[in-house]
Structure formats: structure tokens, C-alpha cells
């Protein structure tokens, strides 16, 4: 039988890696010849989850090999987030929880997107629908994915379906959800070996807001003050990025995973928009945004509104 | 609660109309305030099915009214096939069995496409998944949709899942699948009140094949000779369409729903491509294509290959 590759998005996070592994497991149990793959390096957080459950990272691919005709996408659908030669292969399935955009096929396919907090939550359903029992290791990877995407069930993107799935999966994986979850998030939040340049690029995304280009970089930590000890160095680096990319605003979001707040550093000509959008005052270019943890739901939306006023 | 409109594609067929009605029924039973709608007139075939089960046609809409914020699409996803102001409304769900193309949303949604022969087949599953019993009338509409899309289970687009669903639904609807199916198809194939211009436009689609523009019009009938009694008139009308649209080929496909063959009439400079593509010889510009009933799977594919050689 022809082999099918299953992979998530570029700059893979824990949901993308774990969902690729889990869905390949399910597909193989259902009789398909499936193999998980990844489009980028494994983060510390993801590696912690893989080690915890004794699972190998999927193979790295730069593009889909010529002898593979069929692929399945998990945790993404937009072509610019996918493998470089995505238009040369046949997409037979998509399992995702994002908006649909910049995606098309020539033929009908199985496309399943649900508005939940995590792809792993959908896969948990699919094991049940197919009557396949989850092994401890796979349940462990799936609960890790939910913990990651929901910041341990605290993110506003998290739904009741995700919460229920996380509890079910933690039981099968034989871990205490809160204890394991915090350990895993802390492993991902260990920034001690990162350079300032890495901190600013490891999870940075650029957005168009009105006529302005805005970049928002986010890092998770257990102690924001540790990062802001190097504020001068951080701001010098950001000034260079703003110049190179002609940005109106660079917002550095340091999210405290223990308190579920974020301390942001705003740079660029549009820094005042941050004050207006969040009704706050920057001091030393910084402000604490209480209860803000989701870039997608709590930052991009309000900033876009301010920039398009 | 805000009302949600549910509708299928323009030039509605039986699957589009019946799936809109059935999904609105399911959604209302699940607590949503949903209303089916249609984007065009009801065909004879669809009207036969509606009359048979005593169900009213959904309301006609030219565009989604201003007070309706949320919509659900069934049996299509491509924006050019949808309502004119589709970009002004929020699409909260899609249930479909076509390829995905020219579709996008700003937010995550429930998107369910499966590679089966009919949207109604997916809806039959969804009633079961939600533990909602199908009423006789709704089962009747769903089986009518499957009969229509699969030409009574004969089309190569028909899968085992469609076949199983059709038998289940016929039983709930208390109809004999073959007897009712043929009666419904015959009602749709009654072309006695159609003008030649109507026959050539009622189900015509234009395609780009290589550098050529090709139009393929299809009608269902129980007696192809009835239509070809007016061959001169048909060819005169086609010659005008070819001239107006600068077509390389106009293929008129008259499908015999009793024998599951099609008798085609080829006009235009590219008529020889039909002979080569199907390994046949046109006599009096006509040829019988044995076992050919699906424009999508059996005609467009082989003709496209011939035109792009």
C-alpha cells in the first residue's frame, strides 16, 4: 500500500507534533500505511512531552519526497504554513481547529475542522468514533498538546470539549493533569540557554493592521523579571528589527505561565496604540496586561481594531 | 436566539434543497434557531420529492438579509457558487462533499467535507451521531437527494456509504428504493415543456481545457430519440452559443436514465477531440457513450486530458 505522510505546520508546536504522531497511529490501526513527519525542529516543551512518554520525534522533512503521493495535514490548512511542495501532492485529509484560508484541492477530500482549542481534542474524539482504544503513550502526547495550546486550560481559546478531553486523557496517560502540565510548560519556559535574538524570533508573527506592519513575539516564562533584566539589549535588538522590516510596532509579549498575565514591551512609532488598545500606560516602555495570554484572541484582535480606527 | 440561515448552491439540485431542509431540522432539534433557504428555483425533480413527502420548498433568497449574521453552507463551499453577499456574513459551518476551493473564513468554524456521493449521506450520519431519530419526511428527502446525485446508485461517484444510507433511508421513508427512485428521476427527466434553449442551458457548465473553452450541457431523459428529433434546431442554437462564447467545443450530453448510457452531440472545431477521448466515431455529429453518466468523473477528466495533450 502507498505510504501516506501526516504532518502539521512549520515552526511546529506541541499540538502539531503530537497530533501528527497520534493520527498516524490511529490511521495505521485502521489499516492505512501512515507515517508522521515534521517541518521544523522540536521545541524544548515538545521534547519534554516526547521524553516523558518515551516516543521518538517524527522524521524531519524539508519537502514531501517524490515517491509519496498522498498527505494528510493536521493542525493547519493554510498553504503558506505547510510544506514547500504542498501543491505537488494530493491532500487526502485535513484535521484542524483553525480558520480555513489559502487552501484548495482538485478533488473531494475528508476535511474536518472544529472550533475547539486544540487538534488533539478532535483526535481524541476520532479514536472513540472508530472504536480504537488509546494507548498510554498516545494519550500522554494528546494531553500534552491540549496543555500546550490552552496554557493548562487557562487560554480563552479553550472550550469545555478541550477540558473534558484533557481530564480523560490525563487519566489514560496516568499523569496528574496540573502537576504534569506545569512541569511541561516550565520545561518550555526555560529560556536560560536562549540568546536575545532567539527570544525575539522563536515565536514571532507578523501582521498587517490597517496600513501598518506589526510584529508580535511571545515567550512563556515563570519569571518575566529574568528576561527584563536584559531590557537594554532586548530593545537594541528590536530597534534593528523595526528598521529592517519597516515596522510600525514591535510588541514583545512575555507571558507568565504561573499567574496567567503578560508583561509586554512596546517599541516603534505605534507604541501609543498599545496604551489606547489596552487602556494602560507604558512605563519604561512596559506594561502588565492582566489575564492576557492568547496572542490570537486577546492581542491581535484589539490591536487590529485600534490600528484600523 | 439569533436566526441562522442554511442553504446550498446556486442552480439548486435535489441534494442542495433537501440537505438544507434536513440540516435545518436537525439543528432546530439540537436547539439552534435555523431556517433553510434556496438560491434559485426548484427543479421538477426536486418538486416531485417535496410533494411526495409533503414538505414545502425553502424560502428563496437573493442575498442574506441584513438581520441574519450567521449562515451554514451545505453541498458547496466555493464562493462563486454561493449567495452574492457571502463575504459579508459569518459562515459558522460547512457540510459538503465537493473539493475545497475559493473558500475562506476569518475565524475557526465547523467544516465537514467527506468524499462521498451526496451531502445527504453525511447528514444521515449526523442524525445518528447526535442520537436524533429521522422522521419519515426528512428520511424521504435525504433518500431523494442520494437517488438524484447518484442516478439511483449508478454513478461512479456513488460510494458504499451512499448505498447503505439510501437503503436505510428508503426504509424509514417507507418507499421502495428502485420504484420511487425511477419515478423521481423520470419526473426530472420530463422535458416536454422545455424549449431547445432551456435544454441547452438548464445544466450547462463551462470549463477551461488547455487553451480551449469547452461547454458541456447535460440533460436526463428516458428517451434520447425524443430530443434528437429536434437535432437541427438544437445544432442551430448551439452554433450561436459557440459563436457568442468563442467555444472550441460544445458537448450536449443526453443521459438515458433507464440504460445508464449517454448519447452526445459534439459541435465546434474541437469535435474530433471527443472521438479521440472516447475512442469512438461521430455519426451525424452524435455518438453513444456506453456506461457514461457522470460529467465530473467520466467526461470532464478524459476530455481535459485530450485537450492538454
Coordinates of C-alpha atoms in Angstrom, one line a residue:
Chain A
X1 CA 0.0 0.0 0.0
X2 CA 1.2 3.5 -0.8
X3 CA 2.6 5.3 2.2
X4 CA 0.8 8.5 3.4
X5 CA 2.7 11.3 5.2
X6 CA 1.0 13.1 8.1
X7 CA 2.4 16.4 9.3
X8 CA 1.5 19.7 11.0
X9 CA 2.6 23.3 10.3
X10 CA 6.1 24.9 10.0
X11 CA 7.6 26.1 13.3
X12 CA 6.0 23.1 14.9
X13 CA 4.5 23.4 18.4
X14 CA 3.5 20.6 20.7
X15 CA 0.0 20.2 19.2
X16 CA 1.4 19.9 15.6
X17 CA 4.0 17.3 16.5
X18 CA 1.8 15.2 18.9
X19 CA -1.2 15.3 16.6
X20 CA 0.9 14.0 13.6
X21 CA 2.2 11.1 15.7
X22 CA -1.3 10.3 17.1
X23 CA -3.1 10.5 13.8
X24 CA -0.5 8.2 12.1
X25 CA -1.0 5.8 15.0
X26 CA -4.8 5.8 14.5
X27 CA -4.6 5.5 10.7
X28 CA -2.2 2.6 11.0
X29 CA -4.6 0.9 13.3
X30 CA -7.3 1.4 10.8
X31 CA -5.2 -0.2 8.1
X32 CA -3.5 2.7 6.3
X33 CA 0.2 2.8 5.8
X34 CA 0.9 6.2 7.5
X35 CA 4.0 7.9 8.8
X36 CA 4.3 11.1 10.8
X37 CA 6.7 13.9 9.8
X38 CA 7.6 17.4 11.0
X39 CA 8.6 20.5 9.1
X40 CA 10.9 22.1 11.7
X41 CA 12.8 21.5 14.9
X42 CA 11.3 20.2 18.1
X43 CA 10.9 22.7 20.9
X44 CA 12.0 22.1 24.4
X45 CA 8.4 21.8 25.6
X46 CA 7.6 19.2 22.9
X47 CA 10.8 17.3 23.6
X48 CA 9.8 17.1 27.3
X49 CA 6.5 15.6 26.4
X50 CA 8.1 13.1 24.0
X51 CA 10.7 12.0 26.6
X52 CA 8.0 11.7 29.3
X53 CA 6.1 9.2 27.2
X54 CA 9.1 7.5 25.5
X55 CA 8.1 8.5 22.0
X56 CA 10.6 9.4 19.2
X57 CA 10.2 12.7 17.3
X58 CA 8.8 12.2 13.8
X59 CA 11.2 12.5 10.9
X60 CA 12.1 16.0 9.6
X61 CA 11.2 16.7 6.0
X62 CA 12.0 19.8 4.0
X63 CA 9.7 18.7 1.3
X64 CA 7.5 15.7 0.6
X65 CA 9.6 13.0 -1.1
X66 CA 8.8 12.2 -4.8
X67 CA 7.6 8.7 -4.0
X68 CA 4.9 9.9 -1.6
X69 CA 1.7 10.8 -3.4
X70 CA -0.7 11.3 -0.6
X71 CA -0.5 13.5 2.5
X72 CA -2.7 14.4 5.5
X73 CA -2.5 17.8 7.1
X74 CA -3.1 18.2 10.9
X75 CA -3.3 21.5 12.9
X76 CA -3.1 23.7 9.8
X77 CA -4.6 24.2 6.3
X78 CA -3.1 27.4 5.0
X79 CA -0.6 26.6 2.3
X80 CA 2.0 29.2 3.4
X81 CA 2.2 27.4 6.8
X82 CA 2.7 24.0 5.1
X83 CA 5.4 22.1 3.3
X84 CA 7.0 23.9 0.4
X85 CA 5.8 21.5 -2.3
X86 CA 2.3 21.2 -0.9
X87 CA 0.8 22.0 -4.4
X88 CA 2.5 19.0 -5.9
X89 CA 0.9 16.4 -3.7
X90 CA -2.6 15.1 -3.1
X91 CA -4.1 16.1 0.2
X92 CA -6.5 13.4 1.2
X93 CA -7.4 14.7 4.6
X94 CA -7.2 17.7 6.9
X95 CA -7.8 17.6 10.7
X96 CA -7.6 21.2 12.1
X97 CA -9.0 23.8 14.5
X98 CA -8.0 27.0 12.7
X99 CA -9.8 29.2 10.3
X100 CA -9.8 28.0 6.6
X101 CA -7.8 30.2 4.2
X102 CA -5.5 29.8 1.3
X103 CA -6.4 26.2 0.8
X104 CA -7.7 24.3 -2.2
X105 CA -7.8 20.8 -3.7
X106 CA -8.7 19.5 -7.1
X107 CA -10.8 16.6 -5.7
X108 CA -13.1 15.9 -2.8
X109 CA -11.4 15.1 0.4
X110 CA -12.1 14.4 4.1
X111 CA -11.8 17.9 5.7
X112 CA -12.6 18.2 9.4
X113 CA -12.2 21.4 11.2
X114 CA -13.8 22.1 14.5
X115 CA -13.8 25.4 16.6
X116 CA -12.1 23.8 19.6
X117 CA -8.8 24.8 21.3
X118 CA -6.6 22.0 20.0
X119 CA -6.3 19.5 17.2
X120 CA -5.6 16.8 19.8
X121 CA -9.1 17.3 21.2
X122 CA -10.6 16.3 17.7
X123 CA -8.3 13.3 17.5
X124 CA -9.4 12.1 21.0
X125 CA -13.0 12.1 19.5
X126 CA -11.8 10.2 16.4
X127 CA -10.3 7.4 18.4
X128 CA -13.7 6.9 20.1
X129 CA -15.7 7.2 16.9
X130 CA -13.6 4.5 15.4
X131 CA -13.7 2.3 18.5
X132 CA -9.9 2.2 18.8
X133 CA -8.5 2.3 22.4
X134 CA -5.9 4.9 23.2
X135 CA -2.6 3.6 24.4
X136 CA -1.0 5.3 27.4
X137 CA 1.8 6.9 25.3
X138 CA -0.6 8.4 22.7
X139 CA -2.9 9.7 25.4
X140 CA 0.1 11.3 27.0
X141 CA 1.0 13.1 23.8
X142 CA -2.6 14.3 23.2
X143 CA -3.0 15.7 26.7
X144 CA 0.4 17.4 26.3
X145 CA -0.9 19.1 23.1
X146 CA -4.0 20.3 24.9
X147 CA -2.0 21.6 27.9
X148 CA 0.3 23.5 25.4
X149 CA -2.4 25.1 23.2
X150 CA -4.6 26.0 26.2
X151 CA -1.8 27.0 28.6
X152 CA -3.1 24.4 31.0
X153 CA -6.8 25.1 30.3
X154 CA -6.4 28.9 31.0
X155 CA -6.5 30.3 27.5
X156 CA -9.8 31.9 26.2
X157 CA -9.4 29.6 23.2
X158 CA -10.1 26.6 25.4
X159 CA -13.6 25.0 25.2
X160 CA -15.4 22.6 27.5
X161 CA -14.7 19.9 25.0
X162 CA -11.0 20.5 25.4
X163 CA -11.3 20.5 29.2
X164 CA -13.2 17.2 29.2
X165 CA -10.7 15.6 26.8
X166 CA -7.7 16.8 28.9
X167 CA -9.1 15.1 32.0
X168 CA -9.9 11.9 30.2
X169 CA -6.5 11.7 28.5
X170 CA -4.6 12.5 31.7
X171 CA -6.2 9.5 33.3
X172 CA -5.3 7.2 30.5
X173 CA -1.8 8.6 30.4
X174 CA -1.5 8.1 34.2
X175 CA -0.4 11.7 35.0
X176 CA -1.8 14.3 37.3
X177 CA -3.0 17.0 34.9
X178 CA -2.0 20.0 36.9
X179 CA 1.4 18.7 38.1
X180 CA 2.5 17.3 34.8
X181 CA 1.0 20.3 32.9
X182 CA 3.0 22.8 34.9
X183 CA 6.2 20.8 34.6
X184 CA 5.8 20.6 30.8
X185 CA 5.1 24.3 30.5
X186 CA 8.1 25.1 32.7
X187 CA 10.3 22.9 30.5
X188 CA 9.2 25.0 27.5
X189 CA 9.6 28.2 29.5
X190 CA 13.2 27.5 30.4
X191 CA 14.8 30.3 28.4
X192 CA 18.2 30.2 30.1
X193 CA 20.1 29.0 27.1
X194 CA 18.5 31.4 24.6
X195 CA 20.1 34.5 23.1
X196 CA 18.1 37.7 22.9
X197 CA 17.8 37.2 19.1
X198 CA 16.3 33.8 19.7
X199 CA 13.8 35.1 22.3
X200 CA 12.6 37.6 19.8
X201 CA 12.2 35.2 16.9
X202 CA 11.3 31.8 18.3
X203 CA 7.5 32.6 18.3
X204 CA 7.2 35.8 16.3
X205 CA 4.4 36.5 13.8
X206 CA 4.0 39.5 11.5
X207 CA 0.5 41.0 11.0
X208 CA -0.9 43.7 8.7
X209 CA -3.1 46.1 10.7
X210 CA -4.7 48.8 8.6
X211 CA -1.7 50.3 6.7
X212 CA 0.8 49.2 9.4
X213 CA 3.1 46.3 9.8
X214 CA 3.1 44.9 13.3
X215 CA 5.2 42.1 14.7
X216 CA 4.3 40.3 17.9
X217 CA 6.7 37.9 19.5
X218 CA 5.6 35.8 22.5
X219 CA 7.6 33.8 25.1
X220 CA 6.4 31.8 28.1
X221 CA 8.2 32.1 31.3
X222 CA 7.8 31.6 35.0
X223 CA 9.6 34.8 35.8
X224 CA 9.3 37.9 33.5
X225 CA 11.8 39.9 35.5
X226 CA 14.5 37.4 34.4
X227 CA 14.0 38.5 30.8
X228 CA 13.6 42.2 31.6
X229 CA 17.0 42.1 33.4
X230 CA 18.3 42.4 29.8
X231 CA 15.8 45.0 28.7
X232 CA 18.5 47.3 27.1
X233 CA 19.8 44.5 25.0
X234 CA 16.3 43.4 24.0
X235 CA 15.4 47.0 22.9
X236 CA 18.6 47.4 20.9
X237 CA 17.8 44.2 19.0
X238 CA 14.1 45.2 18.5
X239 CA 15.2 48.6 17.1
X240 CA 17.2 46.9 14.5
X241 CA 14.3 44.6 13.5
X242 CA 11.9 47.6 13.3
X243 CA 14.4 49.3 10.9
X244 CA 15.0 46.2 8.8
X245 CA 11.3 45.3 8.4
X246 CA 9.9 48.8 8.5
X247 CA 7.5 48.0 11.4
X248 CA 5.1 50.4 13.0
X249 CA 5.2 48.4 16.2
X250 CA 7.1 45.5 17.7
X251 CA 5.3 44.1 20.7
X252 CA 7.3 41.6 22.8
X253 CA 4.9 39.6 25.0
X254 CA 6.3 37.9 28.0
X255 CA 3.7 35.6 29.4
X256 CA 3.8 34.5 33.0
X257 CA 2.5 30.9 33.0
X258 CA 2.1 30.8 36.7
X259 CA -0.1 34.0 37.0
X260 CA -1.5 33.9 33.5
X261 CA -0.7 37.6 32.9
X262 CA 1.6 39.0 30.3
X263 CA 4.2 41.8 30.6
X264 CA 4.6 43.5 27.3
X265 CA 7.4 45.7 25.9
X266 CA 6.3 48.0 23.1
X267 CA 8.7 49.6 20.6
X268 CA 8.2 51.7 17.5
X269 CA 6.2 54.7 16.3
X270 CA 2.9 52.9 17.1
X271 CA 3.6 52.1 20.7
X272 CA 0.9 54.6 21.8
X273 CA -1.6 52.2 20.1
X274 CA -0.8 49.7 22.8
X275 CA -1.7 52.2 25.5
X276 CA -5.0 53.0 23.8
X277 CA -6.0 49.4 22.9
X278 CA -5.5 48.1 26.4
X279 CA -6.3 51.3 28.4
X280 CA -2.9 51.2 30.1
X281 CA 0.2 53.4 30.5
X282 CA 3.6 52.2 29.4
X283 CA 6.3 52.8 32.0
X284 CA 9.8 52.3 30.8
X285 CA 8.0 51.1 27.6
X286 CA 6.5 48.2 29.5
X287 CA 3.0 47.3 30.9
X288 CA 1.4 44.4 32.6
X289 CA -1.7 43.1 30.9
X290 CA -3.7 41.2 33.5
X291 CA -5.2 37.9 32.3
X292 CA -3.9 38.2 28.8
X293 CA -2.3 35.0 27.5
X294 CA -3.7 34.5 24.0
X295 CA -2.0 36.4 21.2
X296 CA -4.7 35.4 18.7
X297 CA -7.8 36.2 20.8
X298 CA -6.6 38.9 23.2
X299 CA -3.9 40.9 21.5
X300 CA -4.3 40.7 17.7
X301 CA -8.0 41.5 17.7
X302 CA -7.8 44.6 20.0
X303 CA -4.7 45.9 18.4
X304 CA -6.1 45.5 14.9
X305 CA -9.2 47.4 15.9
X306 CA -7.0 50.3 17.2
X307 CA -4.9 50.4 14.1
X308 CA -7.9 50.4 11.8
X309 CA -9.9 53.1 13.6
Chain B
X1 CA -31.6 33.4 19.8
X2 CA -30.2 34.8 16.5
X3 CA -31.5 33.0 13.5
X4 CA -29.1 31.1 11.3
X5 CA -29.8 30.6 7.5
X6 CA -28.8 27.2 5.9
X7 CA -28.6 27.0 2.2
X8 CA -26.9 25.1 -0.7
X9 CA -25.6 26.3 -4.1
X10 CA -27.0 28.4 -6.9
X11 CA -28.9 26.5 -9.6
X12 CA -30.1 24.2 -6.8
X13 CA -30.4 20.5 -7.3
X14 CA -32.3 18.0 -5.2
X15 CA -29.3 17.4 -2.8
X16 CA -28.9 21.1 -2.2
X17 CA -32.5 21.7 -1.4
X18 CA -33.2 18.6 0.6
X19 CA -29.9 18.9 2.6
X20 CA -30.7 22.5 3.5
X21 CA -34.2 21.4 4.8
X22 CA -32.8 18.4 6.7
X23 CA -29.9 20.1 8.3
X24 CA -32.2 22.9 9.5
X25 CA -34.5 20.3 11.0
X26 CA -31.5 18.6 12.8
X27 CA -30.1 22.0 14.0
X28 CA -33.5 23.0 15.4
X29 CA -33.9 19.7 17.2
X30 CA -30.4 20.4 18.7
X31 CA -31.6 23.8 20.0
X32 CA -30.4 26.2 17.2
X33 CA -32.8 28.7 15.6
X34 CA -32.2 27.6 12.0
X35 CA -34.1 28.2 8.7
X36 CA -33.5 26.6 5.3
X37 CA -33.3 28.8 2.2
X38 CA -32.6 28.4 -1.5
X39 CA -30.7 30.5 -4.1
X40 CA -32.7 29.6 -7.2
X41 CA -35.8 27.9 -8.5
X42 CA -36.9 24.4 -7.6
X43 CA -36.4 21.8 -10.4
X44 CA -39.2 19.4 -11.5
X45 CA -37.3 16.5 -9.9
X46 CA -36.9 18.3 -6.6
X47 CA -40.6 19.4 -6.6
X48 CA -41.6 15.8 -7.1
X49 CA -39.6 14.8 -4.0
X50 CA -41.0 17.6 -1.9
X51 CA -44.6 16.8 -3.0
X52 CA -44.1 13.1 -2.3
X53 CA -43.2 13.8 1.3
X54 CA -45.5 16.8 1.8
X55 CA -42.7 19.3 2.5
X56 CA -42.6 23.0 1.5
X57 CA -39.8 24.3 -0.6
X58 CA -37.5 26.6 1.5
X59 CA -37.8 30.4 1.0
X60 CA -36.0 31.9 -2.0
X61 CA -33.3 34.5 -1.1
X62 CA -31.3 36.6 -3.5
X63 CA -29.0 37.7 -0.7
X64 CA -28.7 37.0 3.0
X65 CA -30.9 39.6 4.8
X66 CA -29.1 42.3 6.9
X67 CA -30.5 41.0 10.2
X68 CA -29.0 37.5 9.7
X69 CA -25.4 37.3 10.9
X70 CA -24.7 33.6 10.8
X71 CA -25.0 31.1 7.9
X72 CA -24.4 27.4 7.3
X73 CA -23.5 26.2 3.8
X74 CA -24.5 22.7 2.6
X75 CA -23.5 20.9 -0.6
X76 CA -21.0 23.6 -1.7
X77 CA -18.1 25.8 -0.4
X78 CA -16.8 27.7 -3.4
X79 CA -17.9 31.4 -3.0
X80 CA -18.8 31.8 -6.7
X81 CA -21.4 29.1 -6.2
X82 CA -22.8 30.7 -3.1
X83 CA -25.0 33.7 -2.2
X84 CA -23.9 37.0 -3.6
X85 CA -23.1 38.6 -0.2
X86 CA -21.3 35.6 1.2
X87 CA -18.3 37.7 2.2
X88 CA -20.5 39.9 4.4
X89 CA -21.8 37.1 6.7
X90 CA -20.2 34.8 9.2
X91 CA -20.0 31.2 8.0
X92 CA -20.3 29.0 11.1
X93 CA -20.4 25.6 9.4
X94 CA -20.0 23.9 6.1
X95 CA -21.3 20.3 5.3
X96 CA -20.2 19.3 1.8
X97 CA -18.9 16.5 -0.5
X98 CA -17.0 18.6 -3.1
X99 CA -13.4 19.7 -3.4
X100 CA -12.5 22.7 -1.3
X101 CA -11.7 25.9 -3.4
X102 CA -12.2 29.6 -3.3
X103 CA -13.3 29.5 0.4
X104 CA -12.0 31.3 3.4
X105 CA -13.1 32.5 6.8
X106 CA -11.6 34.9 9.4
X107 CA -12.4 32.6 12.3
X108 CA -12.3 28.9 13.1
X109 CA -15.5 27.1 12.1
X110 CA -17.1 23.6 11.9
X111 CA -16.1 22.4 8.4
X112 CA -17.0 18.9 7.4
X113 CA -16.4 17.6 3.9
X114 CA -16.3 13.9 3.1
X115 CA -15.5 12.2 -0.2
X116 CA -18.9 10.6 -0.6
X117 CA -21.5 10.9 -3.4
X118 CA -24.0 13.1 -1.7
X119 CA -24.3 15.7 1.2
X120 CA -27.4 13.8 2.4
X121 CA -25.3 10.8 3.1
X122 CA -23.2 12.9 5.6
X123 CA -26.4 14.3 7.2
X124 CA -27.8 10.8 7.7
X125 CA -24.6 10.1 9.7
X126 CA -25.0 13.3 11.7
X127 CA -28.5 12.4 12.8
X128 CA -27.1 9.2 14.2
X129 CA -24.1 10.8 15.8
X130 CA -26.4 13.2 17.6
X131 CA -28.9 10.5 18.6
X132 CA -31.8 12.2 16.8
X133 CA -34.4 10.0 15.1
X134 CA -35.2 10.7 11.5
X135 CA -38.8 11.5 10.7
X136 CA -40.3 9.8 7.7
X137 CA -40.5 13.1 5.7
X138 CA -36.9 14.0 6.3
X139 CA -35.7 10.5 5.5
X140 CA -37.7 10.8 2.3
X141 CA -35.9 14.0 1.3
X142 CA -32.5 12.6 2.1
X143 CA -33.0 9.4 0.1
X144 CA -34.3 11.6 -2.8
X145 CA -31.1 13.5 -2.7
X146 CA -29.0 10.4 -2.9
X147 CA -31.0 9.0 -5.8
X148 CA -30.6 12.3 -7.6
X149 CA -26.8 12.7 -7.1
X150 CA -26.1 9.0 -7.8
X151 CA -28.6 8.5 -10.6
X152 CA -30.2 5.7 -8.5
X153 CA -26.8 4.4 -7.2
X154 CA -25.4 4.0 -10.8
X155 CA -23.0 6.9 -10.9
X156 CA -19.2 6.2 -10.4
X157 CA -19.3 9.0 -7.7
X158 CA -21.6 6.7 -5.5
X159 CA -19.8 5.0 -2.6
X160 CA -20.8 2.1 -0.4
X161 CA -21.6 4.6 2.3
X162 CA -24.2 6.2 0.0
X163 CA -25.6 2.9 -1.0
X164 CA -26.1 1.8 2.6
X165 CA -27.6 5.2 3.6
X166 CA -30.0 5.0 0.6
X167 CA -31.3 1.6 1.7
X168 CA -31.7 2.7 5.4
X169 CA -33.4 5.9 4.5
X170 CA -35.8 4.3 2.0
X171 CA -37.0 2.0 4.8
X172 CA -37.6 4.9 7.2
X173 CA -39.3 6.8 4.4
X174 CA -41.5 3.8 3.6
X175 CA -40.7 3.8 -0.1
X176 CA -39.4 1.1 -2.4
X177 CA -36.0 2.5 -3.4
X178 CA -36.0 1.3 -7.1
X179 CA -39.6 2.1 -7.8
X180 CA -39.7 5.5 -6.1
X181 CA -36.2 6.4 -7.4
X182 CA -37.1 5.7 -11.0
X183 CA -40.3 7.7 -10.7
X184 CA -38.5 10.7 -9.2
X185 CA -35.8 10.6 -11.9
X186 CA -38.5 10.3 -14.6
X187 CA -40.3 13.4 -13.2
X188 CA -37.0 15.3 -13.5
X189 CA -36.5 13.9 -17.0
X190 CA -39.8 15.1 -18.3
X191 CA -38.5 17.6 -20.8
X192 CA -41.8 18.0 -22.7
X193 CA -42.4 21.6 -21.7
X194 CA -38.8 22.8 -22.3
X195 CA -37.6 24.9 -25.2
X196 CA -34.4 24.0 -27.0
X197 CA -32.7 27.0 -25.4
X198 CA -33.8 25.7 -22.0
X199 CA -32.5 22.2 -22.7
X200 CA -29.1 23.6 -23.6
X201 CA -28.8 25.9 -20.5
X202 CA -30.6 24.2 -17.6
X203 CA -27.5 22.2 -16.6
X204 CA -24.6 23.7 -18.6
X205 CA -21.2 24.3 -17.3
X206 CA -18.2 25.9 -18.9
X207 CA -14.7 24.6 -18.5
X208 CA -11.1 25.7 -19.4
X209 CA -9.3 22.8 -21.0
X210 CA -5.7 23.6 -22.1
X211 CA -6.2 26.8 -24.1
X212 CA -9.7 26.0 -25.1
X213 CA -13.1 26.9 -23.7
X214 CA -15.5 24.0 -23.6
X215 CA -19.1 23.9 -22.6
X216 CA -20.9 20.7 -21.5
X217 CA -24.6 20.7 -21.1
X218 CA -26.4 17.6 -19.7
X219 CA -30.0 16.5 -19.6
X220 CA -31.5 13.4 -18.2
X221 CA -34.2 11.6 -20.2
X222 CA -35.9 8.3 -20.6
X223 CA -35.8 8.5 -24.4
X224 CA -32.9 10.3 -26.1
X225 CA -34.5 9.9 -29.5
X226 CA -37.3 12.3 -28.4
X227 CA -34.7 15.1 -28.0
X228 CA -32.8 14.2 -31.2
X229 CA -36.0 14.5 -33.2
X230 CA -35.2 18.2 -33.0
X231 CA -31.5 17.8 -33.8
X232 CA -31.4 20.5 -36.5
X233 CA -32.9 23.1 -34.1
X234 CA -30.5 22.0 -31.4
X235 CA -27.5 22.4 -33.6
X236 CA -28.6 25.8 -34.8
X237 CA -28.9 27.0 -31.3
X238 CA -25.5 25.5 -30.3
X239 CA -23.8 27.2 -33.3
X240 CA -24.9 30.5 -32.0
X241 CA -23.7 29.7 -28.4
X242 CA -20.3 28.7 -29.8
X243 CA -20.0 31.9 -31.7
X244 CA -21.2 34.1 -28.8
X245 CA -18.8 32.5 -26.3
X246 CA -15.9 31.6 -28.6
X247 CA -16.0 28.0 -27.7
X248 CA -13.8 25.3 -29.1
X249 CA -16.4 22.6 -28.3
X250 CA -20.0 22.4 -27.1
X251 CA -20.9 18.9 -25.9
X252 CA -24.5 18.2 -25.4
X253 CA -24.9 15.1 -23.2
X254 CA -28.3 13.4 -23.2
X255 CA -28.2 10.8 -20.5
X256 CA -30.6 7.8 -20.7
X257 CA -31.5 7.2 -17.1
X258 CA -33.0 3.8 -17.9
X259 CA -29.9 2.3 -19.6
X260 CA -27.3 4.5 -17.9
X261 CA -25.7 5.5 -21.2
X262 CA -25.3 8.9 -22.7
X263 CA -25.8 9.9 -26.3
X264 CA -23.7 13.0 -27.0
X265 CA -23.8 15.6 -29.7
X266 CA -20.5 17.3 -30.4
X267 CA -20.2 20.7 -32.1
X268 CA -17.3 23.1 -32.8
X269 CA -13.8 22.9 -34.1
X270 CA -12.8 20.6 -31.3
X271 CA -15.4 17.9 -32.0
X272 CA -12.6 15.5 -33.1
X273 CA -11.3 15.6 -29.5
X274 CA -14.5 13.8 -28.5
X275 CA -13.7 10.9 -30.9
X276 CA -10.2 10.6 -29.7
X277 CA -11.0 10.9 -26.0
X278 CA -13.7 8.2 -26.1
X279 CA -12.3 6.1 -28.9
X280 CA -15.5 6.5 -30.9
X281 CA -16.7 7.8 -34.3
X282 CA -19.2 10.6 -34.5
X283 CA -22.1 9.8 -36.9
X284 CA -24.3 12.7 -37.8
X285 CA -22.2 14.5 -35.1
X286 CA -23.5 12.0 -32.5
X287 CA -22.1 9.1 -30.5
X288 CA -23.4 6.8 -27.8
X289 CA -21.1 6.6 -24.8
X290 CA -21.8 3.3 -23.1
X291 CA -22.0 3.5 -19.3
X292 CA -21.2 7.2 -19.1
X293 CA -23.4 9.2 -16.8
X294 CA -21.1 11.4 -14.7
X295 CA -20.0 14.6 -16.3
X296 CA -17.5 15.2 -13.5
X297 CA -15.9 11.8 -13.3
X298 CA -16.3 10.4 -16.8
X299 CA -16.4 13.3 -19.3
X300 CA -14.5 16.3 -17.9
X301 CA -11.5 14.3 -16.9
X302 CA -10.9 12.4 -20.2
X303 CA -11.7 15.5 -22.3
X304 CA -9.3 17.7 -20.3
X305 CA -6.6 15.1 -20.8
X306 CA -7.2 15.1 -24.6
X307 CA -7.2 19.0 -24.8
X308 CA -4.0 19.3 -22.8
X309 CA -2.0 16.6 -24.7

